[in-house]
Coordinates of C-alpha atoms in Angstrom, one line a residue:
M7 CA 10.9 -22.7 37.9
H8 CA 12.1 -25.8 35.5
T9 CA 10.3 -24.6 32.3
P10 CA 9.4 -28.9 30.7
T11 CA 11.2 -28.9 27.3
R12 CA 11.4 -31.6 24.0
T13 CA 14.9 -32.8 22.7
E14 CA 15.3 -32.2 19.0
H15 CA 17.9 -32.3 16.3
D16 CA 19.5 -30.7 13.1
L17 CA 23.0 -30.4 11.7
L18 CA 23.7 -28.5 14.6
G19 CA 23.4 -31.6 17.3
D20 CA 20.6 -31.5 20.3
K21 CA 18.8 -28.5 21.1
D22 CA 15.5 -28.5 23.8
V23 CA 13.2 -26.6 22.8
P24 CA 10.1 -25.7 25.3
A25 CA 7.5 -28.5 25.0
D26 CA 4.2 -26.5 24.4
V27 CA 5.5 -24.7 22.0
Y28 CA 4.9 -25.8 18.0
Y29 CA 7.6 -24.3 16.7
G30 CA 10.8 -27.0 16.3
V31 CA 15.3 -26.9 16.2
H32 CA 15.8 -24.7 13.6
T33 CA 13.3 -21.7 14.2
A34 CA 14.5 -22.0 18.2
R35 CA 18.4 -21.3 16.3
A36 CA 16.6 -18.8 14.0
L37 CA 15.6 -16.3 17.4
E38 CA 19.0 -16.8 19.0
N39 CA 20.1 -15.6 15.5
F40 CA 17.8 -12.2 14.3
P41 CA 17.6 -11.0 17.7
I42 CA 17.3 -7.6 14.9
S43 CA 13.7 -5.8 14.6
G44 CA 11.7 -7.4 17.5
V45 CA 8.8 -8.1 14.9
P46 CA 8.0 -11.2 14.3
I47 CA 6.5 -13.1 11.2
S48 CA 3.3 -13.1 12.5
R49 CA 2.9 -9.3 12.7
N50 CA 2.3 -9.4 8.9
P51 CA -0.4 -12.0 8.9
D52 CA -1.1 -11.9 5.0
L53 CA 2.6 -13.3 5.0
V54 CA 1.2 -16.4 7.4
V55 CA -1.2 -16.8 5.4
A56 CA 0.2 -17.6 2.8
L57 CA 2.9 -19.5 4.0
A58 CA 0.0 -22.1 4.9
A59 CA -1.5 -21.4 1.8
V60 CA 1.5 -22.7 -0.4
K61 CA 2.4 -25.6 1.9
Q62 CA -1.4 -26.8 1.6
A63 CA -1.5 -26.7 -2.2
A64 CA 1.8 -28.4 -1.8
A65 CA 0.6 -31.4 -0.2
Q66 CA -2.8 -31.8 -1.9
A67 CA -0.2 -31.4 -5.1
N68 CA 1.7 -34.4 -3.9
Q69 CA -1.0 -36.1 -2.1
Q70 CA -2.8 -36.1 -5.7
L71 CA 0.9 -37.5 -7.5
G72 CA 1.7 -40.2 -5.4
Q73 CA 4.6 -39.0 -3.8
L74 CA 2.4 -38.1 -0.4
D75 CA 0.6 -40.8 1.6
D76 CA -3.2 -39.8 2.3
E77 CA -3.0 -39.6 5.9
I78 CA 0.0 -37.6 6.3
A79 CA -1.7 -35.5 3.3
E80 CA -4.1 -34.8 4.8
A81 CA -3.3 -34.1 8.4
I82 CA -0.9 -31.3 7.2
I83 CA -4.1 -29.4 5.0
A84 CA -6.2 -29.8 8.0
A85 CA -3.5 -27.8 9.8
C86 CA -3.1 -25.2 7.1
A87 CA -6.0 -25.0 6.4
E88 CA -6.5 -24.0 10.8
I89 CA -3.4 -22.1 10.0
R90 CA -5.2 -20.1 6.9
G91 CA -8.4 -19.8 9.4
G92 CA -6.2 -17.6 11.8
A93 CA -4.7 -20.4 14.5
L94 CA -1.1 -20.3 15.7
H95 CA 0.0 -17.5 14.2
D96 CA 1.8 -16.5 17.6
Q97 CA 4.1 -19.6 17.1
F98 CA 5.2 -17.8 13.6
V99 CA 8.1 -16.2 15.6
V100 CA 11.2 -15.7 13.6
D101 CA 12.2 -11.7 13.4
Q102 CA 10.3 -10.1 9.9
I103 CA 15.1 -9.5 9.0
Q104 CA 17.1 -12.2 8.8
G105 CA 19.4 -13.9 7.3
G106 CA 19.6 -17.0 4.5
A107 CA 16.5 -16.0 1.7
G108 CA 13.7 -16.4 4.3
T109 CA 14.7 -19.9 5.2
S110 CA 14.3 -18.9 8.6
T111 CA 10.7 -18.3 8.3
N112 CA 10.3 -21.7 5.8
M113 CA 11.4 -23.6 8.8
N114 CA 9.6 -22.6 11.2
A115 CA 6.1 -23.3 9.0
N116 CA 7.7 -26.5 8.2
E117 CA 7.7 -27.4 12.1
V118 CA 4.6 -25.6 13.7
I119 CA 2.2 -27.2 10.6
A120 CA 3.3 -30.3 11.0
N121 CA 3.5 -30.4 14.4
R122 CA 0.2 -29.2 14.6
A123 CA -0.5 -32.1 12.0
L124 CA 1.1 -34.4 14.5
E125 CA -1.4 -33.7 16.7
I126 CA -4.6 -34.6 14.5
L127 CA -2.9 -38.0 14.2
G128 CA -2.7 -38.5 17.4
H129 CA 0.6 -37.9 18.0
Q130 CA 3.2 -35.9 20.7
R131 CA 4.8 -33.1 19.1
G132 CA 8.2 -33.4 18.1
E133 CA 7.2 -36.9 17.2
Y134 CA 8.9 -36.1 14.0
R135 CA 9.2 -40.0 12.7
Y136 CA 5.3 -40.3 11.9
L137 CA 5.2 -37.0 9.7
H138 CA 8.4 -35.0 9.6
P139 CA 8.9 -31.2 9.0
L140 CA 11.3 -31.5 6.3
E141 CA 10.8 -35.0 4.7
H142 CA 6.5 -34.2 4.6
V143 CA 5.8 -30.8 5.1
N144 CA 8.7 -29.0 2.8
L145 CA 7.9 -32.2 0.0
G146 CA 8.9 -31.4 -2.8
Q147 CA 10.3 -28.0 -2.2
S148 CA 12.6 -24.8 -1.4
T149 CA 13.1 -21.5 0.4
N150 CA 13.9 -20.5 -2.5
D151 CA 10.2 -21.3 -4.4
V152 CA 8.3 -21.6 -1.2
Y153 CA 9.8 -17.8 0.5
P154 CA 9.0 -15.8 -2.7
T155 CA 5.3 -16.8 -4.1
A156 CA 4.2 -17.0 -0.6
V157 CA 5.4 -13.3 -0.2
K158 CA 4.1 -12.2 -3.6
V159 CA 0.5 -14.5 -2.2
A160 CA 0.8 -11.9 0.7
L161 CA 1.7 -8.3 -2.0
G162 CA -1.5 -10.1 -3.5
M163 CA -3.5 -9.2 -0.8
A164 CA -2.5 -6.4 0.7
A165 CA -2.1 -4.7 -3.0
R166 CA -5.5 -5.5 -3.6
S167 CA -6.6 -4.1 -0.4
L168 CA -4.9 -0.9 -1.1
E169 CA -6.2 -0.6 -4.2
R170 CA -9.5 -0.7 -2.8
A171 CA -8.6 1.9 -0.4
L172 CA -7.3 4.5 -3.1
R173 CA -10.7 3.8 -4.7
G174 CA -12.5 4.8 -1.9
L175 CA -11.1 8.0 -1.8
A176 CA -11.4 8.6 -5.3
E177 CA -14.9 7.9 -4.5
H178 CA -15.0 10.6 -1.7
C179 CA -13.0 13.3 -3.3
T180 CA -15.3 12.8 -6.4
A181 CA -18.6 13.5 -3.8
K182 CA -16.8 16.7 -2.9
S183 CA -16.2 17.5 -6.2
I184 CA -20.1 17.6 -7.1
E185 CA -20.6 19.4 -3.8
F186 CA -18.1 22.0 -4.5
A187 CA -19.2 22.2 -8.4
D188 CA -19.9 26.4 -7.9
M189 CA -17.8 27.1 -5.7
L190 CA -15.8 29.8 -7.1
K191 CA -12.3 30.1 -5.4
L192 CA -8.9 31.4 -7.0
G193 CA -6.4 29.3 -8.3
R194 CA -2.5 29.3 -7.4
T195 CA 0.7 28.0 -9.4
Q196 CA 4.8 28.8 -7.4
L197 CA 1.6 29.8 -4.3
Q198 CA 0.9 33.1 -5.9
D199 CA -2.3 34.1 -7.0
A200 CA -3.0 32.5 -10.8
V201 CA -6.6 32.3 -12.6
P202 CA -10.1 30.7 -10.8
M203 CA -11.4 28.1 -10.6
T204 CA -14.2 26.4 -8.7
L205 CA -13.8 24.3 -5.2
G206 CA -15.2 21.4 -7.2
Q207 CA -12.2 21.4 -10.4
E208 CA -9.8 21.0 -7.3
F209 CA -10.9 18.0 -5.5
G210 CA -11.9 16.3 -8.6
A211 CA -8.5 16.6 -10.0
Y212 CA -7.7 15.0 -7.0
A213 CA -9.7 12.2 -7.3
I214 CA -8.7 10.9 -11.1
T215 CA -5.0 11.3 -10.2
I216 CA -6.0 9.1 -6.8
G217 CA -8.1 6.7 -9.8
E218 CA -4.8 6.5 -11.9
D219 CA -2.9 5.1 -9.6
A220 CA -4.8 2.0 -8.3
D221 CA -5.0 1.8 -12.2
R222 CA -1.1 1.7 -11.7
L223 CA -1.4 -0.4 -8.8
E224 CA -3.5 -3.3 -10.8
E225 CA -1.3 -2.9 -13.4
A226 CA 1.9 -4.5 -11.3
L227 CA -0.8 -7.3 -9.6
A228 CA -0.2 -8.9 -12.8
L229 CA 3.4 -9.5 -12.2
I230 CA 3.5 -9.9 -8.4
A231 CA 1.2 -13.1 -9.8
E232 CA 3.3 -15.2 -11.9
I233 CA 5.7 -17.6 -9.6
N234 CA 8.4 -19.6 -9.1
L235 CA 6.6 -22.5 -6.7
G236 CA 8.2 -26.0 -8.5
G237 CA 11.4 -24.5 -9.0
T238 CA 12.8 -26.0 -5.8
A239 CA 16.2 -25.0 -5.2
I240 CA 17.8 -22.5 -8.4
G241 CA 14.8 -22.9 -11.0
T242 CA 15.9 -26.9 -12.4
G243 CA 12.2 -28.5 -10.4
L244 CA 15.0 -30.9 -8.6
N245 CA 12.9 -33.3 -6.4
T246 CA 10.1 -32.7 -7.9
H247 CA 7.3 -34.8 -9.6
P248 CA 6.7 -33.4 -13.7
Q249 CA 3.6 -32.0 -13.2
Y250 CA 4.1 -30.7 -9.8
A251 CA 4.8 -26.7 -10.8
A252 CA 1.4 -27.1 -12.9
L253 CA -0.4 -28.9 -10.5
V254 CA 0.7 -26.5 -6.9
C255 CA 0.3 -23.4 -9.1
E256 CA -3.5 -24.9 -9.9
R257 CA -3.9 -25.8 -5.8
L258 CA -2.7 -22.6 -4.9
R259 CA -4.2 -20.8 -7.5
A260 CA -7.7 -22.5 -6.0
L261 CA -6.9 -20.9 -2.5
T262 CA -6.6 -17.6 -2.1
G263 CA -8.4 -17.1 -5.3
L264 CA -5.9 -14.7 -6.4
P265 CA -4.8 -15.7 -10.7
L266 CA -1.4 -16.8 -9.9
S267 CA 0.2 -18.6 -13.0
T268 CA 4.0 -20.5 -13.2
A269 CA 6.9 -18.5 -14.6
G270 CA 8.0 -19.6 -18.4
N271 CA 12.0 -20.0 -17.1
L272 CA 11.1 -21.1 -13.4
V273 CA 15.6 -20.0 -13.6
E274 CA 15.0 -16.4 -14.4
A275 CA 11.9 -15.7 -12.1
T276 CA 13.8 -17.4 -9.0
S277 CA 16.9 -14.9 -9.6
D278 CA 14.6 -12.1 -10.3
V279 CA 12.9 -10.3 -8.6
G280 CA 11.6 -6.8 -10.7
A281 CA 8.0 -7.7 -9.4
F282 CA 8.9 -6.4 -6.7
V283 CA 11.0 -3.3 -7.4
Q284 CA 8.0 -2.5 -9.1
L285 CA 5.3 -2.6 -6.7
S286 CA 7.7 -0.9 -4.4
G287 CA 7.4 2.1 -7.2
V288 CA 4.1 2.2 -7.4
T289 CA 3.2 1.9 -3.9
K290 CA 6.1 5.1 -3.8
R291 CA 4.1 6.8 -6.9
A292 CA 0.5 6.8 -5.1
A293 CA 2.4 8.0 -1.6
V294 CA 4.0 10.7 -3.2
K295 CA 1.0 11.9 -4.6
L296 CA -1.0 11.5 -2.2
S297 CA 1.3 13.6 0.2
K298 CA 1.4 16.4 -2.3
I299 CA -2.6 16.0 -1.7
C300 CA -2.0 16.4 1.5
N301 CA 0.5 19.1 1.2
D302 CA -2.7 21.2 0.0
L303 CA -5.2 20.4 2.4
R304 CA -2.6 21.4 4.7
L305 CA -3.1 24.9 2.8
L306 CA -6.1 25.2 1.7
S307 CA -7.4 25.6 5.4
S308 CA -4.1 27.3 7.2
G309 CA -5.6 29.7 9.3
P310 CA -8.1 30.0 10.4
R311 CA -7.6 33.7 10.2
A312 CA -3.9 34.3 9.6
G313 CA -3.6 31.2 6.7
L314 CA -6.1 30.7 3.3
G315 CA -8.6 29.6 5.4
E316 CA -10.6 28.1 2.3
I317 CA -11.8 24.7 3.7
N318 CA -12.4 23.7 6.8
L319 CA -11.0 20.1 8.0
P320 CA -12.9 17.9 10.8
A321 CA -12.0 18.7 14.0
V322 CA -10.7 15.4 15.1
Q323 CA -9.0 16.0 18.4
A324 CA -7.5 18.9 20.1
G325 CA -4.3 20.7 18.8
S326 CA -2.9 22.2 21.5
S327 CA -1.8 21.7 25.3
I328 CA -1.4 25.6 25.8
M329 CA -2.9 27.1 22.9
P330 CA -6.7 27.0 23.7
G331 CA -8.9 25.8 21.2
K332 CA -6.3 24.9 18.4
V333 CA -6.9 22.4 16.3
N334 CA -4.3 21.4 13.6
P335 CA -4.8 19.4 10.5
V336 CA -3.0 15.6 11.9
I337 CA -4.7 13.4 9.6
P338 CA -2.7 15.0 6.6
E339 CA 0.4 14.6 8.6
V340 CA 0.4 11.6 9.4
V341 CA -0.4 10.6 6.0
N342 CA 2.7 12.7 4.9
Q343 CA 4.6 10.9 6.9
V344 CA 3.7 6.9 6.3
A345 CA 4.4 8.8 2.3
F346 CA 7.9 9.7 4.1
E347 CA 7.8 6.0 5.3
V348 CA 7.0 4.7 1.8
I349 CA 9.7 6.8 -0.5
G350 CA 12.6 5.7 2.2
N351 CA 11.3 1.9 2.1
D352 CA 11.6 1.7 -1.9
L353 CA 15.0 2.4 -1.5
T354 CA 15.3 0.0 0.7
V355 CA 13.5 -2.6 -1.7
T356 CA 15.3 -0.8 -4.7
M357 CA 19.1 -1.8 -2.7
A358 CA 18.0 -5.1 -2.2
A359 CA 17.0 -6.1 -5.3
E360 CA 20.5 -4.7 -7.0
A361 CA 22.7 -6.8 -4.1
G362 CA 21.0 -10.1 -6.1
Q363 CA 23.8 -12.7 -7.0
L364 CA 24.2 -15.6 -9.6
Q365 CA 20.4 -17.2 -9.2
L366 CA 18.9 -16.2 -6.1
N367 CA 18.5 -12.8 -4.2
A368 CA 18.9 -13.1 -0.8
F369 CA 17.6 -10.3 0.5
E370 CA 14.2 -11.0 -0.1
P371 CA 13.3 -11.1 3.6
I372 CA 14.2 -7.0 3.6
I373 CA 11.8 -6.7 0.4
A374 CA 9.0 -8.3 1.9
R375 CA 8.9 -6.7 4.9
A376 CA 9.8 -2.7 3.5
L377 CA 6.8 -3.4 0.7
L378 CA 4.7 -5.1 3.3
S379 CA 4.9 -2.3 5.9
S380 CA 4.7 0.1 2.6
L381 CA 1.2 -1.2 1.6
N382 CA -0.4 -2.3 4.8
H383 CA 0.3 1.5 6.3
L384 CA -1.0 3.4 3.4
T385 CA -3.7 1.4 2.5
A386 CA -4.6 2.2 6.9
A387 CA -3.7 6.2 5.9
V388 CA -6.1 5.8 2.6
D389 CA -9.1 4.6 5.1
V390 CA -8.4 7.2 7.5
L391 CA -8.0 10.5 5.3
G392 CA -11.0 9.1 3.0
A393 CA -13.2 8.6 6.4
R394 CA -12.0 10.7 8.8
C395 CA -11.0 14.2 6.0
I396 CA -11.9 14.5 3.1
Q397 CA -15.2 13.6 4.4
G398 CA -15.7 15.9 6.6
I399 CA -14.3 19.0 4.7
T400 CA -16.6 22.4 4.6
A401 CA -16.0 25.5 2.7
N402 CA -15.9 29.6 3.1
V403 CA -17.9 30.3 0.5
E404 CA -17.7 33.7 0.4
H405 CA -14.1 34.5 1.7
M406 CA -12.8 32.2 -1.5
R407 CA -15.7 34.2 -4.0
D408 CA -14.1 37.4 -2.0
T409 CA -10.1 36.5 -2.3
V410 CA -11.3 36.1 -6.0
L411 CA -12.3 39.2 -6.9
R412 CA -9.8 41.2 -4.5
S413 CA -7.1 39.2 -6.8
A414 CA -5.2 41.1 -9.6
S415 CA -4.5 37.3 -11.4
I416 CA -8.3 37.5 -13.1
A417 CA -6.6 40.3 -15.0
T418 CA -6.0 37.7 -17.0
A419 CA -9.4 37.0 -18.1
L420 CA -9.1 40.5 -20.4
N421 CA -6.3 39.7 -21.5
P422 CA -8.3 38.4 -25.5
V423 CA -10.5 42.0 -24.8
L424 CA -7.8 44.7 -23.8
G425 CA -4.6 43.3 -24.5
Y426 CA -2.2 42.1 -22.5
E427 CA 0.0 45.6 -21.8
A428 CA -3.4 47.0 -20.8
A429 CA -4.0 44.0 -17.9
T430 CA 0.0 44.7 -16.7
A431 CA -1.3 47.6 -16.3
L432 CA -4.3 47.1 -14.2
V433 CA -2.3 44.7 -12.6
T434 CA 0.5 47.1 -11.8
E435 CA -2.0 49.7 -10.1
A436 CA -4.4 47.3 -8.8
I437 CA -1.6 46.0 -6.2
A438 CA -0.4 49.6 -6.2
T439 CA -3.5 51.4 -4.7
G440 CA -5.2 48.3 -3.4
A441 CA -8.6 48.6 -5.7
S442 CA -10.2 45.6 -7.8
I443 CA -9.6 45.5 -11.2
P444 CA -13.2 45.2 -11.5
E445 CA -12.9 48.8 -9.7
L446 CA -10.3 49.6 -11.9
V447 CA -12.0 49.1 -15.0
R448 CA -15.8 50.6 -14.3
R449 CA -13.2 53.4 -13.3
S450 CA -12.1 53.7 -16.9
A451 CA -14.5 53.4 -18.9
L452 CA -12.2 50.7 -20.5
L453 CA -15.4 48.3 -20.9
D454 CA -19.5 48.5 -20.6
E455 CA -20.8 47.0 -17.6
E456 CA -22.6 43.7 -19.5
T457 CA -19.7 43.1 -21.6
L458 CA -17.4 43.3 -18.0
A459 CA -20.4 40.5 -16.3
R460 CA -19.9 38.4 -19.3
I461 CA -15.9 38.3 -19.1
L462 CA -16.1 37.6 -15.2
S463 CA -18.9 35.6 -14.8
P464 CA -17.4 32.7 -13.1
E465 CA -18.4 30.0 -16.2
N466 CA -16.6 32.3 -18.6
L467 CA -13.2 32.0 -15.6
C468 CA -13.9 28.3 -14.4
R469 CA -15.4 26.2 -17.6
P470 CA -14.3 28.6 -20.8
N471 CA -14.8 25.7 -23.3
D472 CA -17.6 24.2 -21.6
P473 CA -20.4 24.3 -24.3
K474 CA -23.2 23.8 -21.7
A475 CA -21.1 27.6 -19.8
A476 CA -21.4 29.4 -23.2
E477 CA -25.1 28.6 -23.5
A478 CA -25.4 30.3 -19.7
L479 CA -23.2 33.4 -21.0

């Protein structure tokens, strides 16, 4: 069955394009040239919205400066507003991985916006003599300032979502630290028994470390907010009005709500992708630390009979197709895997940033794909970890306390009273005989019962320098 087409023209000549699509000849060629990942840019809605915001801000600035006819400008602005609202995202079809430093993405946006604007004006798609993708939608712009600016806007939105998710997860951990505040357990170093602590202290530490990562992400966002829009091809601002760069940034800031600012040196800003490297590194840091926390959760919940068994993770699905009743730590496991992806994406960003040459980095598309994937996937993982794991964790209180009392490591608390050598002898005997440290102290009459109880009290073991705990003693 024949599909109706329209004929469009570019520097390579004429090409038929499906009549019912909003994209044009440049996008059609990109579809042929880059069948790489099969993942179109529409899969990142933040990027599509960011592209439309950049084009809308440019049209507003050019209209105000008298560079763009009011009727044409209003049609472009209206088309961009529709796309920002969610319309026509399916028309952003070029592969996320592409050559040309993002030119195909910019062309895709220009064509979709132009053809929708033509419809608004009462014309047919492809009737570019009335409103042109390059002459009007791309006026005063280059891929080299549009694309990195749109990527930064998209990353700004995605990174803020991750920051909010991290702060929410930290709150979940804080709530658990309060709930578990007085639950005595054994601390461990190198997977060996260490000194006692409370389960609340363990979760309180998680809350702090997650909150620190949210703070570092907020710092990285300040660099992402500096844009090169108005620099055009290499940062010199060729083909723009003298007031355009400042005005378009002001318009884009108003549209996005992001604290955007124009870089002090647009030539430098066009060639430098250091802000992407910084954001990727901070995202990797958060992923690494979250993965470590998930390792802890899997260890602490291991068992239920033959592992540590100190906590219980919520049972969210059956764990085996053969072993009845088995439940696996699937939520921490999925977070681990997202962390591995983020770590790999960080290497991709690093290599792509290093490969830049002279006045432009041609590899920003893979940087954008890697970073947006990292931010979006990690945000989803953090939300799932909080809602489907942390919130529902329960503790095996008696088991934890028994482990402490049976552990030889509590002899450490006797060092100030008995000395290191005597405490070591107690530990050696405890391990050899299976007797507990308190039992051996009583048997040897090394301390009276009151002193022993004071030294081995939870307050002294877990909060020895807390004034309130000291009062309790």
